[in-house]
Amino acid sequence: VEITLFGKVYTIVSAKRINSTGNNVILNLMTGVARDTLLEKQTRTYSISDKNYSITLNFVDSDEAQFVVNGQTTKKMKDGDTDKLADGTTIGVTDVLYQDYLGGIHSVTFFIGSEKIELRDSNIKDTDSTNALKVNDNTIDDTSVIIEGSDNNVTFKINRIHVNMTADDNYFVPANGKL
């Protein structure tokens, strides 16, 4: 599922309850410069900012994947995990498909040049913020996340997502300008 936030289209990689019983949620979203799906041992090359990345899906099992990117082996990653390469570029896994039978598909969908955000709310039935926005595993100061919805421990429904940011300084934004 895709959602637009902050002017970018993100893929919802995972939506989980924080605890086993309802009213709480963690949403992990990911976007990137390039998105693709590779079969196990398949290699493709991607160009990001005039640099080529040769990516091989080195390993995949029922819930983890590992890549070799320009000779560098990533850590094993699950859905929603990211790894930073030596040059600072991030690769992130959005879907692992592992059919455990002869001739079954072993593939992974991923982003290269990825950005990951985490939205978390401890109580979706109120309008209070209990968590800050996380971008690439960094907590963003002066932000608050509110997710409104319902959960009967069978069906989880999200009605609205609020992300509030408070600037530390005063900024002037002219008419038709951007911040």
PDB file of C-alpha atoms in Angstrom:
ATOM      1  CA  VAL A   1       0.000   0.000   0.000  1.00  0.00           C
ATOM      2  CA  GLU A   2       1.307   3.462  -0.869  1.00  0.00           C
ATOM      3  CA  ILE A   3       0.756   6.726   0.979  1.00  0.00           C
ATOM      4  CA  THR A   4       1.950  10.272   0.267  1.00  0.00           C
ATOM      5  CA  LEU A   5       3.625  12.121   3.159  1.00  0.00           C
ATOM      6  CA  PHE A   6       5.875  15.186   3.066  1.00  0.00           C
ATOM      7  CA  GLY A   7       5.545  15.349  -0.719  1.00  0.00           C
ATOM      8  CA  LYS A   8       6.912  11.820  -1.256  1.00  0.00           C
ATOM      9  CA  VAL A   9       5.204   8.536  -2.037  1.00  0.00           C
ATOM     10  CA  TYR A  10       6.007   5.904   0.594  1.00  0.00           C
ATOM     11  CA  THR A  11       5.264   2.193   0.624  1.00  0.00           C
ATOM     12  CA  ILE A  12       3.859   0.853   3.894  1.00  0.00           C
ATOM     13  CA  VAL A  13       6.321  -1.946   4.579  1.00  0.00           C
ATOM     14  CA  SER A  14       4.843  -3.097   7.861  1.00  0.00           C
ATOM     15  CA  ALA A  15       1.973  -2.249  10.167  1.00  0.00           C
ATOM     16  CA  LYS A  16       2.195  -3.940  13.556  1.00  0.00           C
ATOM     17  CA  ARG A  17       0.725  -3.666  16.998  1.00  0.00           C
ATOM     18  CA  ILE A  18       3.218  -2.522  19.620  1.00  0.00           C
ATOM     19  CA  ASN A  19       1.640  -4.964  22.088  1.00  0.00           C
ATOM     20  CA  SER A  20      -0.373  -8.114  21.420  1.00  0.00           C
ATOM     21  CA  THR A  21      -3.656  -6.409  22.262  1.00  0.00           C
ATOM     22  CA  GLY A  22      -4.984  -3.368  20.431  1.00  0.00           C
ATOM     23  CA  ASN A  23      -5.082   0.393  20.370  1.00  0.00           C
ATOM     24  CA  ASN A  24      -1.411   0.784  19.430  1.00  0.00           C
ATOM     25  CA  VAL A  25       0.496   0.667  16.153  1.00  0.00           C
ATOM     26  CA  ILE A  26       3.885   1.030  14.478  1.00  0.00           C
ATOM     27  CA  LEU A  27       3.886   1.881  10.772  1.00  0.00           C
ATOM     28  CA  ASN A  28       7.145   1.496   8.857  1.00  0.00           C
ATOM     29  CA  LEU A  29       7.222   3.279   5.517  1.00  0.00           C
ATOM     30  CA  MET A  30       9.923   3.342   2.869  1.00  0.00           C
ATOM     31  CA  THR A  31      10.729   5.223  -0.318  1.00  0.00           C
ATOM     32  CA  GLY A  32      13.806   5.401  -2.494  1.00  0.00           C
ATOM     33  CA  VAL A  33      15.466   6.432  -5.713  1.00  0.00           C
ATOM     34  CA  ALA A  34      14.994   2.990  -7.271  1.00  0.00           C
ATOM     35  CA  ARG A  35      12.652   0.145  -6.375  1.00  0.00           C
ATOM     36  CA  ASP A  36      12.940  -3.324  -7.869  1.00  0.00           C
ATOM     37  CA  THR A  37      12.507  -7.049  -7.280  1.00  0.00           C
ATOM     38  CA  LEU A  38      15.358  -9.510  -7.715  1.00  0.00           C
ATOM     39  CA  LEU A  39      15.373 -13.302  -7.761  1.00  0.00           C
ATOM     40  CA  GLU A  40      17.967 -15.106  -5.654  1.00  0.00           C
ATOM     41  CA  LYS A  41      21.451 -14.859  -7.293  1.00  0.00           C
ATOM     42  CA  GLN A  42      20.152 -12.349  -9.861  1.00  0.00           C
ATOM     43  CA  THR A  43      22.207  -9.176 -10.477  1.00  0.00           C
ATOM     44  CA  ARG A  44      21.127  -5.793 -11.857  1.00  0.00           C
ATOM     45  CA  THR A  45      22.787  -2.388 -12.023  1.00  0.00           C
ATOM     46  CA  TYR A  46      21.108   0.847 -10.871  1.00  0.00           C
ATOM     47  CA  SER A  47      22.309   4.419 -11.377  1.00  0.00           C
ATOM     48  CA  ILE A  48      21.902   6.923  -8.536  1.00  0.00           C
ATOM     49  CA  SER A  49      23.381  10.427  -8.825  1.00  0.00           C
ATOM     50  CA  ASP A  50      25.790   9.344 -11.582  1.00  0.00           C
ATOM     51  CA  LYS A  51      27.039   6.353  -9.544  1.00  0.00           C
ATOM     52  CA  ASN A  52      26.313   2.765 -10.551  1.00  0.00           C
ATOM     53  CA  TYR A  53      25.299   0.138  -8.009  1.00  0.00           C
ATOM     54  CA  SER A  54      25.633  -3.496  -9.037  1.00  0.00           C
ATOM     55  CA  ILE A  55      23.246  -5.386  -6.754  1.00  0.00           C
ATOM     56  CA  THR A  56      23.019  -9.155  -6.365  1.00  0.00           C
ATOM     57  CA  LEU A  57      20.440 -10.875  -4.204  1.00  0.00           C
ATOM     58  CA  ASN A  58      22.936 -13.132  -2.463  1.00  0.00           C
ATOM     59  CA  PHE A  59      20.686 -14.948   0.010  1.00  0.00           C
ATOM     60  CA  VAL A  60      16.991 -15.265   0.817  1.00  0.00           C
ATOM     61  CA  ASP A  61      15.039 -17.475   3.198  1.00  0.00           C
ATOM     62  CA  SER A  62      11.553 -17.384   4.685  1.00  0.00           C
ATOM     63  CA  ASP A  63      12.007 -13.979   6.333  1.00  0.00           C
ATOM     64  CA  GLU A  64      15.481 -12.541   5.578  1.00  0.00           C
ATOM     65  CA  ALA A  65      17.511 -11.364   2.618  1.00  0.00           C
ATOM     66  CA  GLN A  66      21.100 -10.365   2.014  1.00  0.00           C
ATOM     67  CA  PHE A  67      22.588  -8.436  -0.910  1.00  0.00           C
ATOM     68  CA  VAL A  68      26.016  -7.826  -2.364  1.00  0.00           C
ATOM     69  CA  VAL A  69      26.265  -4.206  -3.533  1.00  0.00           C
ATOM     70  CA  ASN A  70      29.408  -3.255  -5.475  1.00  0.00           C
ATOM     71  CA  GLY A  71      31.251  -6.048  -3.657  1.00  0.00           C
ATOM     72  CA  GLN A  72      29.991  -5.086  -0.172  1.00  0.00           C
ATOM     73  CA  THR A  73      27.818  -7.668   1.598  1.00  0.00           C
ATOM     74  CA  THR A  74      24.875  -6.226   3.527  1.00  0.00           C
ATOM     75  CA  LYS A  75      23.589  -7.532   6.825  1.00  0.00           C
ATOM     76  CA  LYS A  76      20.663  -9.963   6.696  1.00  0.00           C
ATOM     77  CA  MET A  77      17.488  -7.882   6.571  1.00  0.00           C
ATOM     78  CA  LYS A  78      13.804  -8.583   7.194  1.00  0.00           C
ATOM     79  CA  ASP A  79      10.834  -6.651   5.782  1.00  0.00           C
ATOM     80  CA  GLY A  80      11.275  -3.015   6.800  1.00  0.00           C
ATOM     81  CA  ASP A  81      14.982  -3.299   7.627  1.00  0.00           C
ATOM     82  CA  THR A  82      17.647  -1.089   6.073  1.00  0.00           C
ATOM     83  CA  ASP A  83      21.424  -1.190   5.850  1.00  0.00           C
ATOM     84  CA  LYS A  84      23.804   1.672   5.136  1.00  0.00           C
ATOM     85  CA  LEU A  85      26.531   1.056   2.558  1.00  0.00           C
ATOM     86  CA  ALA A  86      30.106   2.323   2.930  1.00  0.00           C
ATOM     87  CA  ASP A  87      29.314   5.396   0.774  1.00  0.00           C
ATOM     88  CA  GLY A  88      26.287   6.303   2.940  1.00  0.00           C
ATOM     89  CA  THR A  89      23.657   5.025   0.494  1.00  0.00           C
ATOM     90  CA  THR A  90      20.887   3.012   2.128  1.00  0.00           C
ATOM     91  CA  ILE A  91      19.293  -0.193   0.858  1.00  0.00           C
ATOM     92  CA  GLY A  92      16.015  -1.373   2.353  1.00  0.00           C
ATOM     93  CA  VAL A  93      13.849  -4.495   2.079  1.00  0.00           C
ATOM     94  CA  THR A  94      10.110  -4.128   1.527  1.00  0.00           C
ATOM     95  CA  ASP A  95       9.042  -7.699   0.747  1.00  0.00           C
ATOM     96  CA  VAL A  96      10.581 -11.176   1.007  1.00  0.00           C
ATOM     97  CA  LEU A  97       8.986 -13.977  -1.025  1.00  0.00           C
ATOM     98  CA  TYR A  98      10.277 -17.476  -0.303  1.00  0.00           C
ATOM     99  CA  GLN A  99       8.346 -20.441  -1.623  1.00  0.00           C
ATOM    100  CA  ASP A 100       9.870 -23.454   0.125  1.00  0.00           C
ATOM    101  CA  TYR A 101       9.355 -26.129  -2.524  1.00  0.00           C
ATOM    102  CA  LEU A 102      11.118 -27.312  -5.685  1.00  0.00           C
ATOM    103  CA  GLY A 103      10.844 -24.576  -8.285  1.00  0.00           C
ATOM    104  CA  GLY A 104       9.451 -22.071  -5.753  1.00  0.00           C
ATOM    105  CA  ILE A 105      10.190 -18.385  -6.115  1.00  0.00           C
ATOM    106  CA  HIS A 106      12.900 -16.835  -3.941  1.00  0.00           C
ATOM    107  CA  SER A 107      12.726 -13.062  -4.471  1.00  0.00           C
ATOM    108  CA  VAL A 108      13.014  -9.760  -2.633  1.00  0.00           C
ATOM    109  CA  THR A 109      11.575  -6.323  -3.344  1.00  0.00           C
ATOM    110  CA  PHE A 110      13.851  -3.510  -2.173  1.00  0.00           C
ATOM    111  CA  PHE A 111      14.701   0.184  -2.438  1.00  0.00           C
ATOM    112  CA  ILE A 112      18.181   1.538  -3.106  1.00  0.00           C
ATOM    113  CA  GLY A 113      18.826   5.109  -1.979  1.00  0.00           C
ATOM    114  CA  SER A 114      16.051   4.482   0.496  1.00  0.00           C
ATOM    115  CA  GLU A 115      14.505   6.563   3.226  1.00  0.00           C
ATOM    116  CA  LYS A 116      12.591   4.899   6.046  1.00  0.00           C
ATOM    117  CA  ILE A 117      10.163   6.555   8.425  1.00  0.00           C
ATOM    118  CA  GLU A 118       8.513   5.132  11.508  1.00  0.00           C
ATOM    119  CA  LEU A 119       5.156   6.360  12.751  1.00  0.00           C
ATOM    120  CA  ARG A 120       4.171   5.068  16.189  1.00  0.00           C
ATOM    121  CA  ASP A 121       1.193   5.702  18.447  1.00  0.00           C
ATOM    122  CA  SER A 122       0.550   3.997  21.776  1.00  0.00           C
ATOM    123  CA  ASN A 123      -3.176   4.752  21.788  1.00  0.00           C
ATOM    124  CA  ILE A 124      -5.024   5.268  18.486  1.00  0.00           C
ATOM    125  CA  LYS A 125      -8.287   5.998  20.299  1.00  0.00           C
ATOM    126  CA  ASP A 126      -7.053   9.358  21.638  1.00  0.00           C
ATOM    127  CA  THR A 127      -5.636  12.481  19.995  1.00  0.00           C
ATOM    128  CA  ASP A 128      -2.559  12.746  22.200  1.00  0.00           C
ATOM    129  CA  SER A 129       0.927  12.190  20.838  1.00  0.00           C
ATOM    130  CA  THR A 130       3.104   9.694  22.655  1.00  0.00           C
ATOM    131  CA  ASN A 131       5.918   9.341  20.102  1.00  0.00           C
ATOM    132  CA  ALA A 132       8.140  11.390  17.822  1.00  0.00           C
ATOM    133  CA  LEU A 133       8.770  10.828  14.118  1.00  0.00           C
ATOM    134  CA  LYS A 134      11.742   8.615  13.256  1.00  0.00           C
ATOM    135  CA  VAL A 135      13.533   9.023   9.930  1.00  0.00           C
ATOM    136  CA  ASN A 136      16.211   6.472   9.053  1.00  0.00           C
ATOM    137  CA  ASP A 137      16.368   5.387  12.721  1.00  0.00           C
ATOM    138  CA  ASN A 138      16.946   8.990  13.899  1.00  0.00           C
ATOM    139  CA  THR A 139      14.334  10.532  16.177  1.00  0.00           C
ATOM    140  CA  ILE A 140      13.349  13.984  14.916  1.00  0.00           C
ATOM    141  CA  ASP A 141      13.217  16.565  17.715  1.00  0.00           C
ATOM    142  CA  ASP A 142      10.075  18.640  18.182  1.00  0.00           C
ATOM    143  CA  THR A 143       7.811  16.275  16.239  1.00  0.00           C
ATOM    144  CA  SER A 144       4.755  14.410  17.357  1.00  0.00           C
ATOM    145  CA  VAL A 145       2.842  11.582  15.686  1.00  0.00           C
ATOM    146  CA  ILE A 146      -0.861  10.980  16.223  1.00  0.00           C
ATOM    147  CA  ILE A 147      -2.595   8.053  14.529  1.00  0.00           C
ATOM    148  CA  GLU A 148      -6.359   7.944  14.932  1.00  0.00           C
ATOM    149  CA  GLY A 149      -8.336   4.795  14.335  1.00  0.00           C
ATOM    150  CA  SER A 150     -10.023   1.772  15.843  1.00  0.00           C
ATOM    151  CA  ASP A 151      -8.983  -1.738  16.772  1.00  0.00           C
ATOM    152  CA  ASN A 152     -11.144  -4.601  18.048  1.00  0.00           C
ATOM    153  CA  ASN A 153      -8.123  -6.992  18.168  1.00  0.00           C
ATOM    154  CA  VAL A 154      -9.316  -8.547  14.891  1.00  0.00           C
ATOM    155  CA  THR A 155      -9.574  -5.603  12.499  1.00  0.00           C
ATOM    156  CA  PHE A 156      -7.352  -2.542  12.681  1.00  0.00           C
ATOM    157  CA  LYS A 157      -8.539   0.631  10.930  1.00  0.00           C
ATOM    158  CA  ILE A 158      -6.637   3.893  10.536  1.00  0.00           C
ATOM    159  CA  ASN A 159      -8.753   6.993   9.986  1.00  0.00           C
ATOM    160  CA  ARG A 160      -6.140   9.739  10.115  1.00  0.00           C
ATOM    161  CA  ILE A 161      -2.419  10.315  10.564  1.00  0.00           C
ATOM    162  CA  HIS A 162      -1.106  13.589  12.007  1.00  0.00           C
ATOM    163  CA  VAL A 163       2.565  14.539  12.032  1.00  0.00           C
ATOM    164  CA  ASN A 164       3.193  17.835  13.791  1.00  0.00           C
ATOM    165  CA  MET A 165       6.550  19.588  13.584  1.00  0.00           C
ATOM    166  CA  THR A 166       7.540  22.612  15.641  1.00  0.00           C
ATOM    167  CA  ALA A 167      10.362  24.793  14.347  1.00  0.00           C
ATOM    168  CA  ASP A 168      13.071  25.791  16.818  1.00  0.00           C
ATOM    169  CA  ASP A 169      13.483  29.149  15.047  1.00  0.00           C
ATOM    170  CA  ASN A 170      11.233  31.691  13.359  1.00  0.00           C
ATOM    171  CA  TYR A 171      11.168  31.409   9.565  1.00  0.00           C
ATOM    172  CA  PHE A 172       9.807  33.820   6.978  1.00  0.00           C
ATOM    173  CA  VAL A 173       7.975  32.108   4.128  1.00  0.00           C
ATOM    174  CA  PRO A 174       6.862  34.497   1.384  1.00  0.00           C
ATOM    175  CA  ALA A 175       3.583  34.100  -0.506  1.00  0.00           C
ATOM    176  CA  ASN A 176       3.789  31.025  -2.761  1.00  0.00           C
ATOM    177  CA  GLY A 177       7.139  30.152  -1.123  1.00  0.00           C
ATOM    178  CA  LYS A 178       8.347  26.917   0.412  1.00  0.00           C
ATOM    179  CA  LEU A 179      10.039  25.958   3.638  1.00  0.00           C
TER     180      LEU A 179
END
